[in-house]
Amino acid sequence: MVILEKRISEEGIVAENDILKVGSFLNQQIDVPFMDALCQEFYNLYKNSNITKVLTIEASGISAATLTALHFGVPCVFAKKSHTTNLSGNLYKSEVYSFTHKCTNIAVVSQDYLSKNDRILIVDDFLANGAALSALIDIVNQAGATLVGCGILIEKLYQGGGNKLRQLGIRIESLAKIKNLYGKNGIEFEN
Amino acid sequence: MVILEKRISEEGIVAENDILKVGSFLNQQIDVPFMDALCQEFYNLYKNSNITKVLTIEASGISAATLTALHFGVPCVFAKKSHTTNLSGNLYKSEVYSFTHKCTNIAVVSQDYLSKNDRILIVDDFLANGAALSALIDIVNQAGATLVGCGILIEKLYQGGGNKLRQLGIRIESLAKIKNLYGKNGIEFEN
C-alpha cells in the first residue's frame, strides 16, 4: 500500500541489527485513523471469506487486530506471552523465540475462545522470521479451526519467514514488503 | 452503563482473591463491536474537552484505547511494561506494583510521544487500587501535558483507588462500578 510505504519512508528509523522502528505511528504511538485505513484493506482482502474471529499476539498486534475485527463485526482474541510453561487452565500453547529479545516465550490462548467452527484471520504488525506467526498458526491448528489467512502490516521479506509459510500454502497478505534495509534512509520496498 | 453491567453479570467469573474475570468479552477475547459501543460512551463524556491523545498501558488496555482514539480521531499511546529500570532513550518512567502478579514493573513511554501541548484522556479496562492509573498520571505530569480525565471500563470501588484519585481532583468516569464481589453470582453494582 502506497500510503504505508510512504509513511515508513518518512518516519521509520533503521536501528542496529536490522530493526525498523515505527513507534511514531504503528506501535507505542498509534496513528489510529491511519491504522484504521490499513485495517480497512485487510477487510477488503478477506471480506468474502466468512471470518469469525481475528487472532493476534500481545502487545503490539492488538491495535490492528481490534480495528480489523471492527470492520468484520467479529471478536478478536489475543495470545498472551508467558515466560513460564507452568500455566493452569485449558490452554492452547506454542513456543515463540524472540530474536529481538533473545528469549523464548510461550504464546497462550484459552481453549474457550477458539473452536473448530472458527474461521480465523491472523493479524500482526510485523512479519520477519515468522516465529510469532508460526506459533499463532500452531494454535489455530490445535483448536481445529480453519486458518483463512494472515494480514500483516510490514513484512521484512529478506528475513524469509513469510515465504516459508507461503510455501506451505498459507495465504499471507502484507501491506508493505521490505526487500532490503540499508541503514538510515535506505529502505527498499518490493513493488 | 446498563449493557456493561448486564454482560458482567452474565459472563463475569469471580475467582479467588477478588479477581473478576471478563476474558470472554473484554480481555483475551474482545467482543469488538460491544467494546466499540463502550468507547462511544467515553467519546460522549469527553467530546467537548479537546482531547489530543489517548493514553493506556499494555496489554489489555490497548483495545479500548484504540477504539476510543478512533472516535476522537486522535492517536493513542501505550506505556510499555518493563521489568528493568535499565532502559535507554529519552523516556518517561513510573513504577507500577501489580497486586495480581506481586511484582513491580516500570511503565515506560518515549518522550517523543507526549508533550506539554497534549490534552490527555487515559483509558484502561480495570481500576482497582489505582496503581497503573497513578503511574500513567505521573507520566502525564512528567510530560507537562494536561490530564483531562480518565475513562475506565470496570472500577472495583471497594478497592478504593478511584476515590483516592477523585479526591485529588482527577475526573474519572467508570462505565461499571462494582461495590462488592461476593463470589460466584454475587456482583453488586453501584447505581
mmCIF file of C-alpha atoms in Angstrom:
data_model
loop_
_atom_site.group_PDB
_atom_site.id
_atom_site.type_symbol
_atom_site.label_atom_id
_atom_site.label_comp_id
_atom_site.label_asym_id
_atom_site.label_seq_id
_atom_site.Cartn_x
_atom_site.Cartn_y
_atom_site.Cartn_z
ATOM 1 C CA MET A 1 0.000 0.000 0.000
ATOM 2 C CA VAL A 2 1.439 3.280 -1.102
ATOM 3 C CA ILE A 3 0.289 5.248 1.968
ATOM 4 C CA LEU A 4 2.059 2.802 4.299
ATOM 5 C CA GLU A 5 5.300 2.684 2.285
ATOM 6 C CA LYS A 6 5.346 6.476 2.186
ATOM 7 C CA ARG A 7 4.868 6.725 5.951
ATOM 8 C CA ILE A 8 7.572 4.122 6.651
ATOM 9 C CA SER A 9 9.971 6.023 4.382
ATOM 10 C CA GLU A 10 9.182 9.304 6.144
ATOM 11 C CA GLU A 11 9.092 8.201 9.784
ATOM 12 C CA GLY A 12 10.717 4.763 10.060
ATOM 13 C CA ILE A 13 14.054 4.617 11.840
ATOM 14 C CA VAL A 14 16.515 1.866 10.962
ATOM 15 C CA ALA A 15 18.362 0.817 14.109
ATOM 16 C CA GLU A 16 21.111 -1.739 14.702
ATOM 17 C CA ASN A 17 20.504 -5.423 13.930
ATOM 18 C CA ASP A 18 18.033 -4.794 11.112
ATOM 19 C CA ILE A 19 15.419 -3.346 13.450
ATOM 20 C CA LEU A 20 12.934 -0.968 11.826
ATOM 21 C CA LYS A 21 11.330 1.353 14.369
ATOM 22 C CA VAL A 22 7.875 2.669 13.517
ATOM 23 C CA GLY A 23 6.954 3.675 17.050
ATOM 24 C CA SER A 24 5.700 7.104 15.989
ATOM 25 C CA PHE A 25 2.672 5.757 14.098
ATOM 26 C CA LEU A 26 2.321 1.937 14.320
ATOM 27 C CA ASN A 27 3.417 0.930 17.785
ATOM 28 C CA GLN A 28 3.866 2.694 21.110
ATOM 29 C CA GLN A 29 2.210 5.687 19.458
ATOM 30 C CA ILE A 30 -0.505 4.575 17.042
ATOM 31 C CA ASP A 31 -1.983 6.926 14.443
ATOM 32 C CA VAL A 32 -5.385 5.313 14.864
ATOM 33 C CA PRO A 33 -7.245 6.843 11.891
ATOM 34 C CA PHE A 34 -4.291 5.842 9.669
ATOM 35 C CA MET A 35 -4.174 2.339 11.198
ATOM 36 C CA ASP A 36 -7.906 2.045 10.591
ATOM 37 C CA ALA A 37 -7.379 2.770 6.886
ATOM 38 C CA LEU A 38 -4.815 -0.066 6.772
ATOM 39 C CA CYS A 39 -7.240 -2.433 8.508
ATOM 40 C CA GLN A 40 -9.943 -1.478 6.010
ATOM 41 C CA GLU A 41 -7.617 -3.008 3.410
ATOM 42 C CA PHE A 42 -7.493 -6.311 5.362
ATOM 43 C CA TYR A 43 -11.289 -6.236 5.263
ATOM 44 C CA ASN A 44 -11.263 -5.661 1.505
ATOM 45 C CA LEU A 45 -8.870 -8.585 1.011
ATOM 46 C CA TYR A 46 -10.795 -11.087 3.153
ATOM 47 C CA LYS A 47 -14.382 -9.804 3.114
ATOM 48 C CA ASN A 48 -15.711 -12.833 1.203
ATOM 49 C CA SER A 49 -14.028 -15.377 3.476
ATOM 50 C CA ASN A 50 -16.597 -15.636 6.286
ATOM 51 C CA ILE A 51 -14.105 -14.691 9.011
ATOM 52 C CA THR A 52 -15.485 -15.444 12.509
ATOM 53 C CA LYS A 53 -12.526 -14.223 14.622
ATOM 54 C CA VAL A 54 -9.351 -12.194 14.342
ATOM 55 C CA LEU A 55 -6.334 -13.606 16.228
ATOM 56 C CA THR A 56 -3.161 -11.761 17.241
ATOM 57 C CA ILE A 57 -0.441 -11.788 19.914
ATOM 58 C CA GLU A 58 0.153 -9.165 22.595
ATOM 59 C CA ALA A 59 1.032 -6.374 22.723
ATOM 60 C CA SER A 60 1.714 -4.500 19.510
ATOM 61 C CA GLY A 61 -0.675 -6.569 17.348
ATOM 62 C CA ILE A 62 -3.710 -5.742 19.476
ATOM 63 C CA SER A 63 -4.476 -2.359 17.960
ATOM 64 C CA ALA A 64 -4.528 -3.599 14.344
ATOM 65 C CA ALA A 65 -6.431 -6.759 15.301
ATOM 66 C CA THR A 66 -9.069 -4.710 17.131
ATOM 67 C CA LEU A 67 -9.653 -2.342 14.207
ATOM 68 C CA THR A 68 -9.716 -5.227 11.723
ATOM 69 C CA ALA A 69 -12.266 -7.085 13.864
ATOM 70 C CA LEU A 70 -14.374 -3.917 13.964
ATOM 71 C CA HIS A 71 -14.538 -3.899 10.149
ATOM 72 C CA PHE A 72 -15.630 -7.548 10.121
ATOM 73 C CA GLY A 73 -18.002 -7.126 13.086
ATOM 74 C CA VAL A 74 -16.399 -10.112 14.865
ATOM 75 C CA PRO A 75 -14.461 -10.647 18.128
ATOM 76 C CA CYS A 76 -10.696 -10.516 18.341
ATOM 77 C CA VAL A 77 -8.607 -12.835 20.512
ATOM 78 C CA PHE A 78 -5.070 -12.147 21.582
ATOM 79 C CA ALA A 79 -2.493 -14.710 22.639
ATOM 80 C CA LYS A 80 -0.739 -13.788 25.859
ATOM 81 C CA LYS A 81 3.004 -14.160 26.158
ATOM 82 C CA SER A 82 4.168 -16.070 29.183
ATOM 83 C CA HIS A 83 7.697 -16.702 30.417
ATOM 84 C CA THR A 84 6.697 -19.996 32.011
ATOM 85 C CA THR A 85 5.157 -23.226 30.744
ATOM 86 C CA ASN A 86 3.646 -23.702 34.203
ATOM 87 C CA LEU A 87 0.169 -22.377 33.377
ATOM 88 C CA SER A 88 -3.178 -23.564 34.616
ATOM 89 C CA GLY A 89 -6.493 -23.924 32.819
ATOM 90 C CA ASN A 90 -7.349 -25.377 29.443
ATOM 91 C CA LEU A 91 -4.937 -23.634 27.129
ATOM 92 C CA TYR A 92 -3.519 -23.808 23.657
ATOM 93 C CA LYS A 93 0.238 -23.146 23.964
ATOM 94 C CA SER A 94 3.034 -22.698 21.479
ATOM 95 C CA GLU A 95 6.672 -21.587 21.831
ATOM 96 C CA VAL A 96 7.877 -18.321 20.276
ATOM 97 C CA TYR A 97 11.558 -17.473 20.116
ATOM 98 C CA SER A 98 12.118 -13.699 20.085
ATOM 99 C CA PHE A 99 15.185 -12.748 18.026
ATOM 100 C CA THR A 100 14.835 -9.167 19.285
ATOM 101 C CA HIS A 101 14.871 -10.075 22.976
ATOM 102 C CA LYS A 102 16.794 -13.357 22.644
ATOM 103 C CA CYS A 103 14.421 -15.400 24.761
ATOM 104 C CA THR A 104 11.646 -17.958 24.366
ATOM 105 C CA ASN A 105 8.099 -17.084 25.358
ATOM 106 C CA ILE A 106 5.009 -19.241 25.337
ATOM 107 C CA ALA A 107 2.018 -17.912 23.354
ATOM 108 C CA VAL A 108 -1.120 -18.880 25.245
ATOM 109 C CA VAL A 109 -4.822 -18.783 24.346
ATOM 110 C CA SER A 110 -7.672 -20.141 26.446
ATOM 111 C CA GLN A 111 -9.413 -23.078 24.764
ATOM 112 C CA ASP A 112 -12.695 -21.306 25.474
ATOM 113 C CA TYR A 113 -12.046 -18.731 22.763
ATOM 114 C CA LEU A 114 -11.129 -20.767 19.665
ATOM 115 C CA SER A 115 -13.036 -23.759 18.359
ATOM 116 C CA LYS A 116 -13.229 -25.976 15.291
ATOM 117 C CA ASN A 117 -16.108 -23.879 13.976
ATOM 118 C CA ASP A 118 -13.987 -20.744 13.765
ATOM 119 C CA ARG A 119 -12.612 -19.276 10.551
ATOM 120 C CA ILE A 120 -9.580 -17.294 11.627
ATOM 121 C CA LEU A 121 -7.777 -14.271 10.214
ATOM 122 C CA ILE A 122 -4.432 -13.738 11.945
ATOM 123 C CA VAL A 123 -3.328 -10.082 12.101
ATOM 124 C CA ASP A 124 0.050 -8.797 13.264
ATOM 125 C CA ASP A 125 2.133 -5.674 12.829
ATOM 126 C CA PHE A 126 5.419 -7.302 11.745
ATOM 127 C CA LEU A 127 6.439 -10.496 9.965
ATOM 128 C CA ALA A 128 10.179 -11.192 9.931
ATOM 129 C CA ASN A 129 11.425 -14.735 10.581
ATOM 130 C CA GLY A 130 7.856 -15.897 11.194
ATOM 131 C CA ALA A 131 8.302 -17.168 14.763
ATOM 132 C CA ALA A 132 5.242 -15.400 16.224
ATOM 133 C CA LEU A 133 3.077 -16.156 13.190
ATOM 134 C CA SER A 134 4.070 -19.845 13.257
ATOM 135 C CA ALA A 135 3.040 -20.052 16.917
ATOM 136 C CA LEU A 136 -0.356 -18.480 16.148
ATOM 137 C CA ILE A 137 -0.861 -20.873 13.204
ATOM 138 C CA ASP A 138 0.044 -23.779 15.510
ATOM 139 C CA ILE A 139 -2.614 -22.569 17.992
ATOM 140 C CA VAL A 140 -5.252 -22.337 15.216
ATOM 141 C CA ASN A 141 -4.381 -25.916 14.243
ATOM 142 C CA GLN A 142 -4.556 -27.120 17.874
ATOM 143 C CA ALA A 143 -8.078 -25.674 18.046
ATOM 144 C CA GLY A 144 -9.050 -27.479 14.841
ATOM 145 C CA ALA A 145 -10.166 -24.100 13.467
ATOM 146 C CA THR A 146 -9.797 -23.039 9.838
ATOM 147 C CA LEU A 147 -6.964 -20.621 9.088
ATOM 148 C CA VAL A 148 -8.285 -18.385 6.332
ATOM 149 C CA GLY A 149 -5.144 -16.306 6.082
ATOM 150 C CA CYS A 150 -2.911 -13.660 7.614
ATOM 151 C CA GLY A 151 -2.866 -9.870 7.400
ATOM 152 C CA ILE A 152 0.488 -8.254 8.132
ATOM 153 C CA LEU A 153 1.273 -4.549 8.198
ATOM 154 C CA ILE A 154 5.017 -4.769 7.476
ATOM 155 C CA GLU A 155 6.853 -7.825 6.188
ATOM 156 C CA LYS A 156 10.648 -7.970 6.134
ATOM 157 C CA LEU A 157 10.938 -10.165 3.073
ATOM 158 C CA TYR A 158 14.700 -10.623 3.459
ATOM 159 C CA GLN A 159 14.197 -12.472 6.766
ATOM 160 C CA GLY A 160 12.324 -15.153 4.843
ATOM 161 C CA GLY A 161 9.608 -16.134 7.334
ATOM 162 C CA GLY A 162 6.715 -15.097 5.097
ATOM 163 C CA ASN A 163 7.823 -17.009 2.030
ATOM 164 C CA LYS A 164 8.490 -20.177 4.056
ATOM 165 C CA LEU A 165 4.885 -20.060 5.272
ATOM 166 C CA ARG A 166 3.541 -19.239 1.784
ATOM 167 C CA GLN A 167 5.281 -22.375 0.519
ATOM 168 C CA LEU A 168 3.146 -24.339 2.987
ATOM 169 C CA GLY A 169 0.065 -22.955 1.228
ATOM 170 C CA ILE A 170 -0.769 -20.281 3.786
ATOM 171 C CA ARG A 171 -2.242 -17.059 2.424
ATOM 172 C CA ILE A 172 -0.301 -14.074 3.711
ATOM 173 C CA GLU A 173 -1.202 -10.529 2.691
ATOM 174 C CA SER A 174 1.366 -7.905 3.684
ATOM 175 C CA LEU A 175 0.591 -4.237 3.185
ATOM 176 C CA ALA A 176 4.247 -3.210 2.924
ATOM 177 C CA LYS A 177 7.016 -5.609 1.913
ATOM 178 C CA ILE A 178 10.569 -4.554 2.661
ATOM 179 C CA LYS A 179 13.121 -6.134 0.356
ATOM 180 C CA ASN A 180 16.172 -4.630 1.989
ATOM 181 C CA LEU A 181 17.173 -2.295 4.801
ATOM 182 C CA TYR A 182 20.366 -0.341 4.117
ATOM 183 C CA GLY A 183 20.559 1.692 7.307
ATOM 184 C CA LYS A 184 19.221 5.234 7.627
ATOM 185 C CA ASN A 185 17.088 6.321 4.675
ATOM 186 C CA GLY A 186 17.786 3.061 2.863
ATOM 187 C CA ILE A 187 14.503 1.185 2.844
ATOM 188 C CA GLU A 188 13.788 -0.712 -0.368
ATOM 189 C CA PHE A 189 10.251 -1.977 -0.917
ATOM 190 C CA GLU A 190 9.094 -4.752 -3.206
ATOM 191 C CA ASN A 191 6.561 -3.434 -5.698
ATOM 192 C CA MET B 1 -23.842 1.578 31.737
ATOM 193 C CA VAL B 2 -26.600 -0.974 31.808
ATOM 194 C CA ILE B 3 -25.315 -3.027 28.852
ATOM 195 C CA LEU B 4 -21.920 -3.481 30.528
ATOM 196 C CA GLU B 5 -23.333 -4.375 33.953
ATOM 197 C CA LYS B 6 -25.641 -6.923 32.310
ATOM 198 C CA ARG B 7 -22.758 -8.505 30.417
ATOM 199 C CA ILE B 8 -20.544 -8.654 33.535
ATOM 200 C CA SER B 9 -23.395 -10.309 35.458
ATOM 201 C CA GLU B 10 -23.924 -12.857 32.687
ATOM 202 C CA GLU B 11 -20.322 -13.714 31.781
ATOM 203 C CA GLY B 12 -18.024 -12.455 34.551
ATOM 204 C CA ILE B 13 -16.348 -15.122 36.669
ATOM 205 C CA VAL B 14 -15.352 -14.301 40.228
ATOM 206 C CA ALA B 15 -12.101 -16.102 41.051
ATOM 207 C CA GLU B 16 -10.014 -16.248 44.227
ATOM 208 C CA ASN B 17 -8.518 -13.048 45.678
ATOM 209 C CA ASP B 18 -11.282 -10.763 44.435
ATOM 210 C CA ILE B 19 -10.344 -11.281 40.799
ATOM 211 C CA LEU B 20 -13.158 -10.699 38.297
ATOM 212 C CA LYS B 21 -12.507 -12.469 35.011
ATOM 213 C CA VAL B 22 -14.107 -10.965 31.907
ATOM 214 C CA GLY B 23 -11.867 -12.715 29.407
ATOM 215 C CA SER B 24 -14.783 -13.803 27.220
ATOM 216 C CA PHE B 25 -15.665 -10.279 26.070
ATOM 217 C CA LEU B 26 -13.272 -7.614 27.434
ATOM 218 C CA ASN B 27 -9.811 -9.124 27.516
ATOM 219 C CA GLN B 28 -8.107 -12.073 25.860
ATOM 220 C CA GLN B 29 -11.265 -12.385 23.752
ATOM 221 C CA ILE B 30 -12.715 -8.975 22.952
ATOM 222 C CA ASP B 31 -16.229 -8.503 21.642
ATOM 223 C CA VAL B 32 -15.089 -5.629 19.460
ATOM 224 C CA PRO B 33 -18.483 -4.221 18.343
ATOM 225 C CA PHE B 34 -19.568 -4.261 22.025
ATOM 226 C CA MET B 35 -16.296 -2.678 23.145
ATOM 227 C CA ASP B 36 -16.764 -0.022 20.485
ATOM 228 C CA ALA B 37 -20.178 0.874 21.945
ATOM 229 C CA LEU B 38 -18.496 1.333 25.354
ATOM 230 C CA CYS B 39 -15.821 3.550 23.818
ATOM 231 C CA GLN B 40 -18.512 5.631 22.105
ATOM 232 C CA GLU B 41 -19.623 6.472 25.642
ATOM 233 C CA PHE B 42 -16.112 7.735 26.528
ATOM 234 C CA TYR B 43 -16.400 9.938 23.451
ATOM 235 C CA ASN B 44 -19.783 11.263 24.599
ATOM 236 C CA LEU B 45 -18.377 12.046 28.045
ATOM 237 C CA TYR B 46 -15.255 13.881 26.834
ATOM 238 C CA LYS B 47 -16.196 15.141 23.367
ATOM 239 C CA ASN B 48 -16.027 18.814 24.364
ATOM 240 C CA SER B 49 -12.636 18.518 26.048
ATOM 241 C CA ASN B 50 -10.311 18.925 23.030
ATOM 242 C CA ILE B 51 -8.546 15.594 23.621
ATOM 243 C CA THR B 52 -5.320 15.306 21.558
ATOM 244 C CA LYS B 53 -4.207 11.819 22.632
ATOM 245 C CA VAL B 54 -5.484 8.714 24.394
ATOM 246 C CA LEU B 55 -3.001 7.055 26.778
ATOM 247 C CA THR B 56 -3.128 3.499 28.161
ATOM 248 C CA ILE B 57 -0.809 0.717 29.389
ATOM 249 C CA GLU B 58 -0.150 -2.615 27.688
ATOM 250 C CA ALA B 59 -1.633 -5.070 27.103
ATOM 251 C CA SER B 60 -5.311 -5.280 27.985
ATOM 252 C CA GLY B 61 -5.967 -1.525 27.773
ATOM 253 C CA ILE B 62 -4.845 -1.253 24.143
ATOM 254 C CA SER B 63 -8.080 -2.401 22.535
ATOM 255 C CA ALA B 64 -10.285 0.105 24.389
ATOM 256 C CA ALA B 65 -7.737 2.900 23.931
ATOM 257 C CA THR B 66 -7.560 2.239 20.188
ATOM 258 C CA LEU B 67 -11.340 2.310 19.715
ATOM 259 C CA THR B 68 -11.667 5.415 21.892
ATOM 260 C CA ALA B 69 -8.954 7.175 19.879
ATOM 261 C CA LEU B 70 -10.808 6.238 16.686
ATOM 262 C CA HIS B 71 -13.932 8.055 17.961
ATOM 263 C CA PHE B 72 -11.875 11.154 18.730
ATOM 264 C CA GLY B 73 -9.806 10.907 15.530
ATOM 265 C CA VAL B 74 -6.555 11.188 17.529
ATOM 266 C CA PRO B 75 -3.512 8.925 18.149
ATOM 267 C CA CYS B 76 -3.252 6.553 21.075
ATOM 268 C CA VAL B 77 -0.066 5.905 23.027
ATOM 269 C CA PHE B 78 0.528 2.898 25.195
ATOM 270 C CA ALA B 79 3.002 2.647 28.049
ATOM 271 C CA LYS B 80 5.138 -0.463 27.870
ATOM 272 C CA LYS B 81 5.753 -2.525 30.973
ATOM 273 C CA SER B 82 9.374 -3.290 31.682
ATOM 274 C CA HIS B 83 10.897 -5.475 34.378
ATOM 275 C CA THR B 84 14.049 -3.383 34.486
ATOM 276 C CA THR B 85 14.847 0.251 35.178
ATOM 277 C CA ASN B 86 17.882 -0.129 32.907
ATOM 278 C CA LEU B 87 16.302 1.383 29.792
ATOM 279 C CA SER B 88 17.867 3.587 27.166
ATOM 280 C CA GLY B 89 16.481 6.566 25.281
ATOM 281 C CA ASN B 90 14.541 9.580 26.458
ATOM 282 C CA LEU B 91 11.754 8.046 28.477
ATOM 283 C CA TYR B 92 9.091 8.924 30.983
ATOM 284 C CA LYS B 93 9.106 6.147 33.616
ATOM 285 C CA SER B 94 6.935 5.338 36.605
ATOM 286 C CA GLU B 95 6.736 2.325 38.912
ATOM 287 C CA VAL B 96 3.616 0.137 38.982
ATOM 288 C CA TYR B 97 3.152 -2.521 41.655
ATOM 289 C CA SER B 98 0.946 -5.374 40.418
ATOM 290 C CA PHE B 99 -1.146 -6.860 43.232
ATOM 291 C CA THR B 100 -2.221 -9.658 40.870
ATOM 292 C CA HIS B 101 1.307 -10.729 39.964
ATOM 293 C CA LYS B 102 3.017 -9.469 43.131
ATOM 294 C CA CYS B 103 5.831 -7.693 41.341
ATOM 295 C CA THR B 104 6.886 -4.174 40.383
ATOM 296 C CA ASN B 105 7.038 -3.150 36.730
ATOM 297 C CA ILE B 106 8.136 0.112 35.219
ATOM 298 C CA ALA B 107 5.633 1.858 32.920
ATOM 299 C CA VAL B 108 7.604 3.468 30.113
ATOM 300 C CA VAL B 109 6.667 5.978 27.392
ATOM 301 C CA SER B 110 9.057 7.591 24.921
ATOM 302 C CA GLN B 111 9.327 11.354 25.461
ATOM 303 C CA ASP B 112 8.739 11.756 21.716
ATOM 304 C CA TYR B 113 5.056 10.864 22.076
ATOM 305 C CA LEU B 114 3.768 13.112 24.882
ATOM 306 C CA SER B 115 4.368 16.830 25.171
ATOM 307 C CA LYS B 116 3.168 19.829 27.158
ATOM 308 C CA ASN B 117 0.758 20.704 24.360
ATOM 309 C CA ASP B 118 -1.165 17.446 24.738
ATOM 310 C CA ARG B 119 -4.570 17.115 26.375
ATOM 311 C CA ILE B 120 -4.726 13.507 27.528
ATOM 312 C CA LEU B 121 -7.564 11.086 28.130
ATOM 313 C CA ILE B 122 -6.321 7.972 29.962
ATOM 314 C CA VAL B 123 -8.273 4.805 29.142
ATOM 315 C CA ASP B 124 -7.955 1.425 30.868
ATOM 316 C CA ASP B 125 -10.044 -1.706 31.301
ATOM 317 C CA PHE B 126 -9.836 -2.016 35.104
ATOM 318 C CA LEU B 127 -9.382 0.347 38.029
ATOM 319 C CA ALA B 128 -8.836 -1.334 41.405
ATOM 320 C CA ASN B 129 -6.211 0.032 43.785
ATOM 321 C CA GLY B 130 -5.159 2.604 41.196
ATOM 322 C CA ALA B 131 -1.501 1.589 40.802
ATOM 323 C CA ALA B 132 -1.475 1.506 36.995
ATOM 324 C CA LEU B 133 -3.593 4.661 36.704
ATOM 325 C CA SER B 134 -1.349 6.547 39.145
ATOM 326 C CA ALA B 135 1.706 5.625 37.066
ATOM 327 C CA LEU B 136 0.024 6.890 33.882
ATOM 328 C CA ILE B 137 -0.982 10.131 35.631
ATOM 329 C CA ASP B 138 2.611 10.519 36.838
ATOM 330 C CA ILE B 139 3.800 10.130 33.225
ATOM 331 C CA VAL B 140 1.319 12.775 32.002
ATOM 332 C CA ASN B 141 2.644 15.107 34.693
ATOM 333 C CA GLN B 142 6.286 14.387 33.771
ATOM 334 C CA ALA B 143 5.433 15.385 30.187
ATOM 335 C CA GLY B 144 3.840 18.627 31.409
ATOM 336 C CA ALA B 145 0.723 17.621 29.477
ATOM 337 C CA THR B 146 -2.841 18.330 30.624
ATOM 338 C CA LEU B 147 -4.727 15.390 32.092
ATOM 339 C CA VAL B 148 -8.334 15.913 31.020
ATOM 340 C CA GLY B 149 -9.616 12.791 32.722
ATOM 341 C CA CYS B 150 -9.829 9.018 32.759
ATOM 342 C CA GLY B 151 -12.222 6.533 31.153
ATOM 343 C CA ILE B 152 -12.418 3.141 32.859
ATOM 344 C CA LEU B 153 -14.498 0.156 31.796
ATOM 345 C CA ILE B 154 -14.799 -1.548 35.199
ATOM 346 C CA GLU B 155 -13.980 0.029 38.553
ATOM 347 C CA LYS B 156 -13.773 -2.066 41.714
ATOM 348 C CA LEU B 157 -14.978 0.639 44.071
ATOM 349 C CA TYR B 158 -14.240 -1.405 47.195
ATOM 350 C CA GLN B 159 -10.501 -1.359 46.432
ATOM 351 C CA GLY B 160 -10.556 2.396 46.822
ATOM 352 C CA GLY B 161 -8.092 3.513 44.133
ATOM 353 C CA GLY B 162 -10.631 5.510 42.132
ATOM 354 C CA ASN B 163 -11.959 7.544 45.025
ATOM 355 C CA LYS B 164 -8.446 8.364 46.278
ATOM 356 C CA LEU B 165 -7.667 9.843 42.840
ATOM 357 C CA ARG B 166 -11.031 11.658 42.655
ATOM 358 C CA GLN B 167 -10.158 13.334 45.970
ATOM 359 C CA LEU B 168 -7.100 14.777 44.222
ATOM 360 C CA GLY B 169 -9.464 16.450 41.740
ATOM 361 C CA ILE B 170 -8.978 13.973 38.892
ATOM 362 C CA ARG B 171 -12.026 13.287 36.736
ATOM 363 C CA ILE B 172 -12.634 9.535 36.486
ATOM 364 C CA GLU B 173 -15.576 8.140 34.530
ATOM 365 C CA SER B 174 -16.189 4.423 35.060
ATOM 366 C CA LEU B 175 -18.779 2.627 32.933
ATOM 367 C CA ALA B 176 -19.428 -0.071 35.563
ATOM 368 C CA LYS B 177 -18.730 0.388 39.251
ATOM 369 C CA ILE B 178 -18.592 -2.732 41.388
ATOM 370 C CA LYS B 179 -19.445 -2.110 45.026
ATOM 371 C CA ASN B 180 -18.865 -5.650 46.223
ATOM 372 C CA LEU B 181 -17.909 -9.094 44.947
ATOM 373 C CA TYR B 182 -19.449 -11.946 46.920
ATOM 374 C CA GLY B 183 -18.060 -14.900 44.967
ATOM 375 C CA LYS B 184 -19.903 -16.621 42.154
ATOM 376 C CA ASN B 185 -23.009 -14.747 41.009
ATOM 377 C CA GLY B 186 -22.563 -12.163 43.727
ATOM 378 C CA ILE B 187 -21.611 -8.994 41.916
ATOM 379 C CA GLU B 188 -23.137 -5.824 43.386
ATOM 380 C CA PHE B 189 -23.026 -2.667 41.275
ATOM 381 C CA GLU B 190 -23.311 0.917 42.441
ATOM 382 C CA ASN B 191 -26.197 2.634 40.707
#
